[in-house]
């Protein structure tokens, strides 16, 4: 540690650290009497709120030799001290806290696959709280330091990604910083976006190449699992950026988003990829911004993502992916419809591939998935140019057949009289919830939309 302590001070810190250690153990022990647990809580809260030794004790408690629950408490003590007392401590102590924290970050926590998530999260939150008070005015080198720390290993890279996620959430999404300060930080963070996107792309490229090579050989070793984890965290971090950064970043960093679509094909990565893609496609902004996002129709990997997947799998994670995937298709339909009306764009070249994906889920036994497909068809039928497209007209007889089948109410989670019941168990806790979803289903409305166009009626008659 960088704190310069005399022997008396060091002895006192060790004593209070031991007291905190004992208090945490009492709180966590299920056999502790309620009175003792309450006293331990009071001691810990009093220490956190009032002691000037809070951060110093925290640095003692985060030693890797301590149990995870003790280490988490140590990080929480440091975080709490920064939140409550930062403006009242001297410059030397501030520098010591920053230096110690960055040294711990550089040394990493435990290995990526072994360290518990709440320890990683706790350390990242300490760095974020420091950044919210010091960056960039008193800590101009923060981004460079984080970039250099990433080079030290996967454990460090994961921690830095978590820091970027938490910092962006606080600045952009939660906005839990005083407004003037938040605007300053927002401006500086925005200026770093191009470099951050380059970092995300380099990380995804490096790790996905290694992961895919091992995946193709069906090798699942610790390196493969570590690469998978880093890809997942990178996608989670990218997700908190894509809904607010300037639209120019999507055209300038096109290869990054092509890679994102490619990752939809891999079971351990597809859900993270779909969530990130959905954040992009649903981002708010001007119609011209939504028009830019139509380049995703050129990404064939999106429409091939379900080719090798069992769309009727009862696996919960697969069902969740298909739900996110359909919401992506819905956002694509919405963006396309808006752009056709306002910018007279043409029908995308891969529109038939897109429609085939929607069609797969139109007759799906899951009420939730088929409902999402119905909403997509409604967006299409309500647009004059889309609804009269040759690809749509050819599908009308098939669609009407599927719609008629969906008018039959079945799939109650309490029953077992059809395959839909099994899918309902993944989503609904009661028959009442199922009833509400089924009632909201837009099958009848979709049928009416289908019959509104003469070309559709002609297609049916033929």
Short mmCIF file of C-alpha atoms in Angstrom, two decimals:
data_model
loop_
_atom_site.label_atom_id
_atom_site.label_comp_id
_atom_site.label_asym_id
_atom_site.label_seq_id
_atom_site.Cartn_x
_atom_site.Cartn_y
_atom_site.Cartn_z
CA UNK A 1 0.00 0.00 0.00
CA UNK A 2 1.10 3.59 -0.63
CA UNK A 3 -0.21 4.87 2.72
CA UNK A 4 2.65 6.00 4.95
CA UNK A 5 1.68 4.71 8.38
CA UNK A 6 3.48 4.78 11.70
CA UNK A 7 3.36 1.64 13.81
CA UNK A 8 0.57 2.95 16.03
CA UNK A 9 -1.61 3.79 13.02
CA UNK A 10 -0.90 0.44 11.38
CA UNK A 11 -1.78 -1.34 14.60
CA UNK A 12 -5.06 0.57 14.85
CA UNK A 13 -5.97 -0.23 11.25
CA UNK A 14 -5.29 -3.91 11.81
CA UNK A 15 -7.47 -3.82 14.92
CA UNK A 16 -10.46 -2.16 13.22
CA UNK A 17 -10.02 -4.46 10.23
CA UNK A 18 -10.23 -7.43 12.57
CA UNK A 19 -13.39 -5.96 14.11
CA UNK A 20 -14.95 -5.57 10.65
CA UNK A 21 -13.87 -9.10 9.75
CA UNK A 22 -15.62 -10.46 12.84
CA UNK A 23 -18.74 -8.37 12.24
CA UNK A 24 -19.10 -9.62 8.66
CA UNK A 25 -18.66 -13.23 9.77
CA UNK A 26 -21.35 -12.79 12.42
CA UNK A 27 -23.73 -11.26 9.88
CA UNK A 28 -23.17 -14.02 7.34
CA UNK A 29 -23.31 -16.92 9.80
CA UNK A 30 -26.86 -18.36 9.75
CA UNK A 31 -26.49 -19.60 13.34
CA UNK A 32 -25.74 -16.14 14.77
CA UNK A 33 -28.44 -15.02 17.26
CA UNK A 34 -30.56 -12.13 15.98
CA UNK A 35 -29.36 -9.73 18.70
CA UNK A 36 -25.69 -10.35 17.87
CA UNK A 37 -26.37 -10.01 14.15
CA UNK A 38 -28.11 -6.67 14.71
CA UNK A 39 -25.19 -5.40 16.82
CA UNK A 40 -22.75 -6.49 14.13
CA UNK A 41 -24.79 -4.60 11.51
CA UNK A 42 -24.81 -1.48 13.69
CA UNK A 43 -21.05 -1.68 14.27
CA UNK A 44 -20.36 -2.06 10.57
CA UNK A 45 -22.68 0.77 9.51
CA UNK A 46 -21.27 3.11 12.17
CA UNK A 47 -17.73 2.36 11.04
CA UNK A 48 -18.63 2.94 7.36
CA UNK A 49 -20.31 6.27 8.07
CA UNK A 50 -17.91 7.81 10.57
CA UNK A 51 -14.43 6.27 10.63
CA UNK A 52 -11.54 8.11 8.92
CA UNK A 53 -9.85 4.70 8.67
CA UNK A 54 -12.57 3.30 6.42
CA UNK A 55 -10.56 3.23 3.18
CA UNK A 56 -7.34 2.12 4.86
CA UNK A 57 -9.11 -0.80 6.52
CA UNK A 58 -10.76 -1.60 3.21
CA UNK A 59 -7.39 -2.02 1.51
CA UNK A 60 -6.33 -4.47 4.24
CA UNK A 61 -9.52 -6.50 3.87
CA UNK A 62 -9.36 -6.94 0.08
CA UNK A 63 -6.30 -9.19 0.28
CA UNK A 64 -6.81 -12.29 -1.88
CA UNK A 65 -6.09 -14.49 1.12
CA UNK A 66 -9.38 -13.36 2.67
CA UNK A 67 -12.75 -15.00 1.87
CA UNK A 68 -14.69 -13.35 -0.99
CA UNK A 69 -17.37 -11.94 1.32
CA UNK A 70 -14.69 -10.16 3.37
CA UNK A 71 -12.99 -8.84 0.25
CA UNK A 72 -16.30 -7.50 -1.04
CA UNK A 73 -16.82 -5.70 2.25
CA UNK A 74 -13.34 -4.19 1.89
CA UNK A 75 -14.16 -2.80 -1.55
CA UNK A 76 -17.49 -1.49 -0.25
CA UNK A 77 -15.70 0.34 2.56
CA UNK A 78 -13.43 2.06 0.03
CA UNK A 79 -16.34 2.92 -2.26
CA UNK A 80 -18.40 4.28 0.63
CA UNK A 81 -15.47 6.38 1.88
CA UNK A 82 -14.98 7.91 -1.57
CA UNK A 83 -18.70 8.68 -1.86
CA UNK A 84 -19.11 10.26 1.57
CA UNK A 85 -15.77 11.85 2.41
CA UNK A 86 -13.90 12.63 -0.82
CA UNK A 87 -14.35 16.39 -0.56
CA UNK A 88 -13.11 16.41 3.03
CA UNK A 89 -9.87 14.44 2.75
CA UNK A 90 -6.47 15.91 1.88
CA UNK A 91 -4.76 15.70 -1.49
CA UNK A 92 -2.15 13.18 -0.35
CA UNK A 93 -4.78 10.69 0.80
CA UNK A 94 -6.68 11.12 -2.47
CA UNK A 95 -3.55 10.29 -4.45
CA UNK A 96 -2.88 7.26 -2.24
CA UNK A 97 -6.40 5.91 -2.71
CA UNK A 98 -6.20 6.38 -6.48
CA UNK A 99 -2.75 4.81 -6.75
CA UNK A 100 -3.64 1.84 -4.56
CA UNK A 101 -6.84 1.22 -6.51
CA UNK A 102 -5.05 1.29 -9.86
CA UNK A 103 -2.32 -1.01 -8.52
CA UNK A 104 -4.97 -3.52 -7.49
CA UNK A 105 -6.63 -3.17 -10.89
CA UNK A 106 -3.29 -3.77 -12.63
CA UNK A 107 -2.61 -6.88 -10.57
CA UNK A 108 -6.10 -8.12 -11.40
CA UNK A 109 -8.41 -10.07 -9.17
CA UNK A 110 -8.51 -13.84 -9.55
CA UNK A 111 -8.52 -15.67 -12.92
CA UNK A 112 -11.46 -14.80 -15.20
CA UNK A 113 -13.21 -18.14 -14.69
CA UNK A 114 -12.50 -18.43 -10.96
CA UNK A 115 -13.07 -15.01 -9.44
CA UNK A 116 -16.63 -14.41 -8.25
CA UNK A 117 -18.52 -11.74 -10.17
CA UNK A 118 -19.35 -9.58 -7.15
CA UNK A 119 -15.64 -9.03 -6.45
CA UNK A 120 -15.02 -7.85 -10.01
CA UNK A 121 -18.08 -5.63 -9.80
CA UNK A 122 -17.00 -4.19 -6.45
CA UNK A 123 -13.53 -3.22 -7.72
CA UNK A 124 -14.96 -1.68 -10.89
CA UNK A 125 -17.35 0.43 -8.82
CA UNK A 126 -14.48 1.86 -6.75
CA UNK A 127 -12.70 3.00 -9.93
CA UNK A 128 -15.95 4.48 -11.28
CA UNK A 129 -16.58 6.45 -8.08
CA UNK A 130 -13.05 7.83 -8.26
CA UNK A 131 -13.52 8.74 -11.92
CA UNK A 132 -16.78 10.54 -11.18
CA UNK A 133 -14.86 12.84 -8.84
CA UNK A 134 -11.47 13.22 -10.53
CA UNK A 135 -11.80 12.60 -14.28
CA UNK A 136 -10.78 14.37 -16.41
CA UNK A 137 -9.75 17.53 -14.55
CA UNK A 138 -7.49 15.85 -11.99
CA UNK A 139 -7.01 12.54 -13.77
CA UNK A 140 -6.40 13.22 -17.44
CA UNK A 141 -4.42 9.99 -17.82
CA UNK A 142 -7.28 7.68 -16.78
CA UNK A 143 -8.13 6.36 -20.26
CA UNK A 144 -4.48 5.78 -21.10
CA UNK A 145 -3.96 3.96 -17.79
CA UNK A 146 -6.96 1.73 -18.41
CA UNK A 147 -5.78 0.99 -21.95
CA UNK A 148 -2.34 -0.03 -20.66
CA UNK A 149 -3.86 -2.19 -17.92
CA UNK A 150 -5.86 -4.10 -20.56
CA UNK A 151 -2.61 -5.35 -22.03
CA UNK A 152 -1.67 -7.12 -18.80
CA UNK A 153 -4.09 -10.02 -19.21
CA UNK A 154 -7.65 -11.20 -19.60
CA UNK A 155 -8.53 -10.63 -15.93
CA UNK A 156 -7.49 -6.99 -16.24
CA UNK A 157 -9.28 -6.57 -19.57
CA UNK A 158 -12.53 -7.88 -18.10
CA UNK A 159 -12.26 -5.45 -15.19
CA UNK A 160 -11.63 -2.49 -17.51
CA UNK A 161 -14.65 -3.45 -19.61
CA UNK A 162 -16.78 -3.53 -16.46
CA UNK A 163 -15.47 -0.08 -15.56
CA UNK A 164 -16.47 1.30 -18.97
CA UNK A 165 -19.92 -0.24 -18.53
CA UNK A 166 -20.54 1.16 -15.04
CA UNK A 167 -19.11 4.58 -15.88
CA UNK A 168 -21.24 4.93 -19.01
CA UNK A 169 -24.36 3.75 -17.19
CA UNK A 170 -23.87 6.39 -14.49
CA UNK A 171 -23.12 9.21 -16.94
CA UNK A 172 -25.59 8.45 -19.72
CA UNK A 173 -28.35 6.16 -18.49
CA UNK A 174 -28.78 6.54 -14.73
CA UNK A 175 -27.62 10.18 -14.71
CA UNK A 176 -26.89 9.97 -10.99
CA UNK A 177 -24.25 12.71 -11.14
CA UNK A 178 -24.86 16.46 -10.62
CA UNK A 179 -25.98 17.86 -13.97
CA UNK A 180 -23.08 20.25 -14.60
CA UNK A 181 -20.55 17.58 -13.75
CA UNK A 182 -22.44 15.00 -15.81
CA UNK A 183 -22.36 17.21 -18.91
CA UNK A 184 -18.60 17.66 -18.56
CA UNK A 185 -18.06 13.92 -18.24
CA UNK A 186 -20.48 13.17 -21.08
CA UNK A 187 -18.52 15.46 -23.41
CA UNK A 188 -15.20 13.85 -22.52
CA UNK A 189 -16.60 10.32 -22.76
CA UNK A 190 -18.06 11.16 -26.18
CA UNK A 191 -14.65 12.31 -27.40
CA UNK A 192 -13.23 8.88 -26.53
CA UNK A 193 -15.95 6.88 -28.33
CA UNK A 194 -14.01 6.32 -31.60
CA UNK A 195 -11.04 4.92 -29.69
CA UNK A 196 -13.30 2.86 -27.46
CA UNK A 197 -15.09 1.36 -30.46
CA UNK A 198 -11.70 0.48 -31.94
CA UNK A 199 -10.82 -1.21 -28.65
CA UNK A 200 -14.10 -3.15 -28.64
CA UNK A 201 -13.53 -4.23 -32.25
CA UNK A 202 -9.96 -5.35 -31.58
CA UNK A 203 -11.04 -7.29 -28.50
CA UNK A 204 -13.95 -8.99 -30.26
CA UNK A 205 -11.82 -9.81 -33.30
CA UNK A 206 -8.95 -11.27 -31.29
CA UNK A 207 -11.11 -13.30 -28.93
CA UNK A 208 -13.71 -14.44 -31.45
CA UNK A 209 -11.07 -15.74 -33.88
CA UNK A 210 -9.61 -17.90 -31.12
CA UNK A 211 -13.02 -18.93 -29.83
CA UNK A 212 -14.39 -19.87 -33.25
CA UNK A 213 -11.27 -21.86 -34.14
CA UNK A 214 -11.59 -23.92 -30.95
CA UNK A 215 -15.36 -24.16 -31.35
CA UNK A 216 -15.05 -25.63 -34.84
CA UNK A 217 -12.72 -28.29 -33.43
CA UNK A 218 -15.17 -28.87 -30.56
CA UNK A 219 -12.49 -27.96 -28.01
CA UNK A 220 -13.86 -26.59 -24.73
CA UNK A 221 -10.84 -25.83 -22.56
CA UNK A 222 -10.21 -23.00 -20.10
CA UNK A 223 -8.82 -20.75 -22.85
CA UNK A 224 -11.99 -21.20 -24.92
CA UNK A 225 -14.22 -20.46 -21.93
CA UNK A 226 -12.12 -17.42 -21.03
CA UNK A 227 -12.33 -16.07 -24.58
CA UNK A 228 -16.08 -16.66 -24.51
CA UNK A 229 -16.40 -14.71 -21.27
CA UNK A 230 -14.37 -11.77 -22.59
CA UNK A 231 -16.52 -11.66 -25.74
CA UNK A 232 -19.68 -11.65 -23.62
CA UNK A 233 -18.44 -8.80 -21.42
CA UNK A 234 -17.32 -6.82 -24.47
CA UNK A 235 -20.79 -7.17 -26.01
CA UNK A 236 -22.40 -6.09 -22.73
CA UNK A 237 -20.14 -3.03 -22.64
CA UNK A 238 -20.79 -2.20 -26.29
CA UNK A 239 -24.52 -2.42 -25.55
CA UNK A 240 -24.42 0.57 -23.18
CA UNK A 241 -22.79 2.72 -25.87
CA UNK A 242 -24.72 1.93 -29.05
CA UNK A 243 -28.00 3.60 -28.12
CA UNK A 244 -26.54 7.09 -27.66
CA UNK A 245 -23.31 7.55 -29.63
CA UNK A 246 -23.44 9.63 -32.86
CA UNK A 247 -24.80 7.66 -35.81
CA UNK A 248 -21.55 8.28 -37.71
CA UNK A 249 -19.89 5.63 -35.55
CA UNK A 250 -22.03 2.92 -37.14
CA UNK A 251 -20.88 3.69 -40.67
CA UNK A 252 -17.25 4.29 -39.76
CA UNK A 253 -17.05 1.11 -37.66
CA UNK A 254 -19.08 -1.11 -39.99
CA UNK A 255 -16.74 -4.16 -39.58
CA UNK A 256 -17.42 -4.12 -35.84
CA UNK A 257 -21.14 -4.54 -36.42
CA UNK A 258 -20.62 -7.17 -39.11
CA UNK A 259 -18.72 -9.18 -36.52
CA UNK A 260 -21.54 -8.61 -34.04
CA UNK A 261 -23.98 -10.22 -36.50
CA UNK A 262 -21.63 -13.14 -37.10
CA UNK A 263 -21.61 -13.93 -33.38
CA UNK A 264 -25.37 -14.55 -33.53
CA UNK A 265 -24.52 -18.04 -34.81
CA UNK A 266 -22.85 -19.29 -31.60
CA UNK A 267 -25.02 -20.61 -28.73
CA UNK A 268 -22.90 -19.12 -25.92
CA UNK A 269 -22.74 -15.72 -27.61
CA UNK A 270 -26.00 -15.33 -29.54
CA UNK A 271 -28.08 -13.88 -26.70
CA UNK A 272 -25.47 -11.23 -25.86
CA UNK A 273 -25.15 -10.39 -29.56
CA UNK A 274 -28.92 -10.14 -30.02
CA UNK A 275 -29.32 -7.82 -27.03
CA UNK A 276 -26.59 -5.55 -28.37
CA UNK A 277 -28.11 -5.58 -31.85
CA UNK A 278 -31.54 -4.76 -30.42
CA UNK A 279 -30.12 -1.75 -28.56
CA UNK A 280 -28.77 -0.48 -31.88
CA UNK A 281 -31.93 -1.03 -33.90
CA UNK A 282 -34.25 0.44 -31.24
CA UNK A 283 -32.15 3.52 -30.55
CA UNK A 284 -34.03 6.79 -30.48
CA UNK A 285 -33.16 9.54 -32.89
CA UNK A 286 -34.02 11.31 -36.09
CA UNK A 287 -35.61 9.37 -38.97
CA UNK A 288 -32.42 9.94 -40.93
CA UNK A 289 -30.53 8.02 -38.24
CA UNK A 290 -32.91 5.09 -38.57
CA UNK A 291 -32.37 5.18 -42.31
CA UNK A 292 -28.63 4.72 -41.78
CA UNK A 293 -29.31 1.55 -39.81
CA UNK A 294 -30.85 -0.14 -42.85
CA UNK A 295 -27.35 -1.38 -43.70
CA UNK A 296 -28.15 -4.24 -41.31
CA UNK A 297 -30.38 -5.69 -44.05
CA UNK A 298 -27.13 -6.34 -45.91
CA UNK A 299 -25.81 -8.48 -43.05
CA UNK A 300 -26.84 -11.95 -44.18
CA UNK A 301 -25.50 -13.39 -40.92
CA UNK A 302 -28.60 -11.99 -39.20
CA UNK A 303 -30.98 -13.95 -41.37
CA UNK A 304 -28.87 -17.11 -41.30
CA UNK A 305 -28.59 -17.00 -37.51
CA UNK A 306 -31.44 -19.49 -36.98
CA UNK A 307 -30.43 -21.92 -39.72
CA UNK A 308 -28.57 -24.30 -37.44
CA UNK A 309 -30.76 -23.76 -34.39
CA UNK A 310 -33.71 -25.81 -33.24
CA UNK A 311 -36.36 -23.10 -33.17
CA UNK A 312 -38.68 -25.40 -31.24
CA UNK A 313 -36.18 -26.15 -28.51
CA UNK A 314 -37.61 -26.00 -25.00
CA UNK A 315 -34.32 -24.73 -23.62
CA UNK A 316 -35.01 -21.49 -21.71
CA UNK A 317 -31.94 -19.64 -23.00
CA UNK A 318 -32.78 -20.56 -26.61
CA UNK A 319 -36.34 -19.32 -26.14
CA UNK A 320 -35.01 -16.05 -24.72
CA UNK A 321 -32.66 -15.66 -27.69
CA UNK A 322 -35.48 -16.19 -30.18
CA UNK A 323 -37.52 -13.55 -28.37
CA UNK A 324 -34.65 -11.03 -28.63
CA UNK A 325 -34.05 -12.06 -32.24
CA UNK A 326 -37.68 -11.41 -33.19
CA UNK A 327 -37.56 -8.02 -31.51
CA UNK A 328 -34.55 -7.24 -33.71
CA UNK A 329 -36.57 -8.25 -36.79
CA UNK A 330 -39.43 -6.06 -35.56
CA UNK A 331 -37.10 -3.07 -35.17
CA UNK A 332 -35.78 -3.69 -38.69
CA UNK A 333 -39.35 -3.66 -40.03
CA UNK A 334 -40.14 -0.45 -38.19
CA UNK A 335 -36.99 1.29 -39.47
CA UNK A 336 -37.61 0.09 -43.02
CA UNK A 337 -41.23 1.25 -43.03
CA UNK A 338 -40.24 4.71 -41.75
CA UNK A 339 -37.44 5.07 -44.29
CA UNK A 340 -39.66 4.01 -47.20
CA UNK A 341 -42.25 6.63 -46.26
CA UNK A 342 -39.81 9.48 -45.61
CA UNK A 343 -36.83 8.80 -47.87
CA UNK A 344 -38.31 6.71 -50.69
CA UNK A 345 -35.75 3.95 -50.20
CA UNK A 346 -36.14 0.73 -52.15
CA UNK A 347 -36.93 -2.76 -50.91
CA UNK A 348 -33.73 -4.32 -49.47
CA UNK A 349 -32.06 -7.01 -51.54
CA UNK A 350 -32.33 -9.53 -48.71
CA UNK A 351 -35.99 -8.82 -47.97
CA UNK A 352 -37.05 -12.37 -48.89
CA UNK A 353 -34.52 -13.81 -46.44
CA UNK A 354 -35.92 -11.50 -43.80
CA UNK A 355 -39.49 -12.62 -44.50
CA UNK A 356 -38.52 -16.28 -44.28
CA UNK A 357 -37.16 -15.68 -40.77
CA UNK A 358 -40.43 -14.06 -39.70
CA UNK A 359 -42.43 -16.86 -41.31
CA UNK A 360 -40.58 -19.50 -39.27
CA UNK A 361 -41.97 -17.98 -36.08
CA UNK A 362 -45.44 -17.14 -37.39
CA UNK A 363 -46.56 -20.73 -36.82
CA UNK A 364 -44.42 -21.27 -33.73
CA UNK A 365 -46.17 -23.06 -30.83
CA UNK A 366 -44.96 -20.39 -28.40
CA UNK A 367 -47.66 -17.75 -27.99
CA UNK A 368 -45.03 -15.13 -27.20
CA UNK A 369 -42.91 -15.80 -30.28
CA UNK A 370 -45.84 -16.10 -32.67
CA UNK A 371 -47.29 -12.89 -31.21
CA UNK A 372 -44.07 -11.03 -32.00
CA UNK A 373 -44.20 -12.38 -35.55
CA UNK A 374 -47.79 -11.09 -35.89
CA UNK A 375 -46.66 -7.60 -34.91
CA UNK A 376 -43.97 -7.69 -37.58
CA UNK A 377 -46.53 -8.64 -40.24
CA UNK A 378 -48.73 -5.75 -39.13
CA UNK A 379 -45.85 -3.30 -39.66
CA UNK A 380 -45.39 -4.72 -43.14
CA UNK A 381 -49.07 -4.72 -44.14
CA UNK A 382 -49.56 -1.15 -42.98
CA UNK A 383 -46.94 0.11 -45.42
CA UNK A 384 -48.33 0.43 -48.95
CA UNK A 385 -45.04 -0.30 -50.68
CA UNK A 386 -44.09 -3.24 -48.50
CA UNK A 387 -47.53 -4.83 -48.49
CA UNK A 388 -47.70 -4.95 -52.28
CA UNK A 389 -44.22 -6.33 -52.72
CA UNK A 390 -44.12 -9.53 -54.76
CA UNK A 391 -42.49 -11.47 -51.91
CA UNK A 392 -45.37 -10.58 -49.60
CA UNK A 393 -48.11 -11.36 -52.12
CA UNK A 394 -46.70 -14.84 -52.66
CA UNK A 395 -46.78 -15.51 -48.92
CA UNK A 396 -50.40 -14.46 -48.33
CA UNK A 397 -52.03 -17.93 -48.69
CA UNK A 398 -49.49 -19.45 -46.31
CA UNK A 399 -49.95 -16.62 -43.84
CA UNK A 400 -53.71 -16.95 -43.80
CA UNK A 401 -53.37 -20.67 -43.16
CA UNK A 402 -51.06 -20.02 -40.22
CA UNK A 403 -53.32 -17.26 -38.89
CA UNK A 404 -56.33 -19.57 -38.92
CA UNK A 405 -54.42 -22.16 -36.90
CA UNK A 406 -53.47 -19.52 -34.34
CA UNK A 407 -57.13 -18.67 -33.67
CA UNK A 408 -57.44 -21.90 -31.68
CA UNK A 409 -56.85 -21.14 -28.02
CA UNK A 410 -54.51 -23.75 -26.59
CA UNK A 411 -51.30 -23.73 -24.61
CA UNK A 412 -52.39 -23.23 -21.01
CA UNK A 413 -49.36 -23.81 -18.74
CA UNK A 414 -51.50 -25.89 -16.36
CA UNK A 415 -52.40 -28.35 -19.14
CA UNK A 416 -50.53 -30.83 -21.29
CA UNK A 417 -52.78 -31.20 -24.30
CA UNK A 418 -50.52 -29.61 -26.95
CA UNK A 419 -46.90 -28.62 -27.53
CA UNK A 420 -47.73 -24.96 -26.81
CA UNK A 421 -48.25 -25.87 -23.15
CA UNK A 422 -44.56 -26.69 -22.79
CA UNK A 423 -43.55 -23.32 -24.21
CA UNK A 424 -46.03 -21.52 -21.97
CA UNK A 425 -44.28 -23.01 -18.95
CA UNK A 426 -41.14 -21.09 -20.01
CA UNK A 427 -42.98 -17.76 -19.89
CA UNK A 428 -46.15 -17.81 -17.80
CA UNK A 429 -46.61 -18.47 -14.10
CA UNK A 430 -50.36 -18.97 -14.36
CA UNK A 431 -53.22 -19.58 -16.77
CA UNK A 432 -54.35 -16.01 -16.13
CA UNK A 433 -51.08 -14.63 -17.51
CA UNK A 434 -51.47 -16.84 -20.57
CA UNK A 435 -55.05 -15.58 -21.07
CA UNK A 436 -53.87 -11.97 -21.05
CA UNK A 437 -51.13 -12.63 -23.60
CA UNK A 438 -53.45 -14.60 -25.86
CA UNK A 439 -56.08 -11.85 -25.67
CA UNK A 440 -53.47 -9.31 -26.70
CA UNK A 441 -52.48 -11.39 -29.69
CA UNK A 442 -53.06 -9.54 -32.92
CA UNK A 443 -54.07 -12.51 -35.07
CA UNK A 444 -57.51 -11.16 -35.95
CA UNK A 445 -56.11 -7.72 -36.63
CA UNK A 446 -53.45 -9.24 -38.86
CA UNK A 447 -56.14 -11.12 -40.78
CA UNK A 448 -58.05 -7.90 -41.31
CA UNK A 449 -54.90 -6.19 -42.56
CA UNK A 450 -54.32 -9.06 -44.99
CA UNK A 451 -57.81 -8.70 -46.43
CA UNK A 452 -57.51 -4.95 -46.89
CA UNK A 453 -55.50 -5.23 -50.09
CA UNK A 454 -57.00 -6.40 -53.40
CA UNK A 455 -53.75 -8.10 -54.39
CA UNK A 456 -53.96 -10.19 -51.25
CA UNK A 457 -57.49 -11.27 -52.05
CA UNK A 458 -56.41 -12.17 -55.58
CA UNK A 459 -53.55 -14.24 -54.21
CA UNK A 460 -55.92 -16.11 -51.92
CA UNK A 461 -58.45 -16.75 -54.70
CA UNK A 462 -55.75 -18.10 -56.98
#
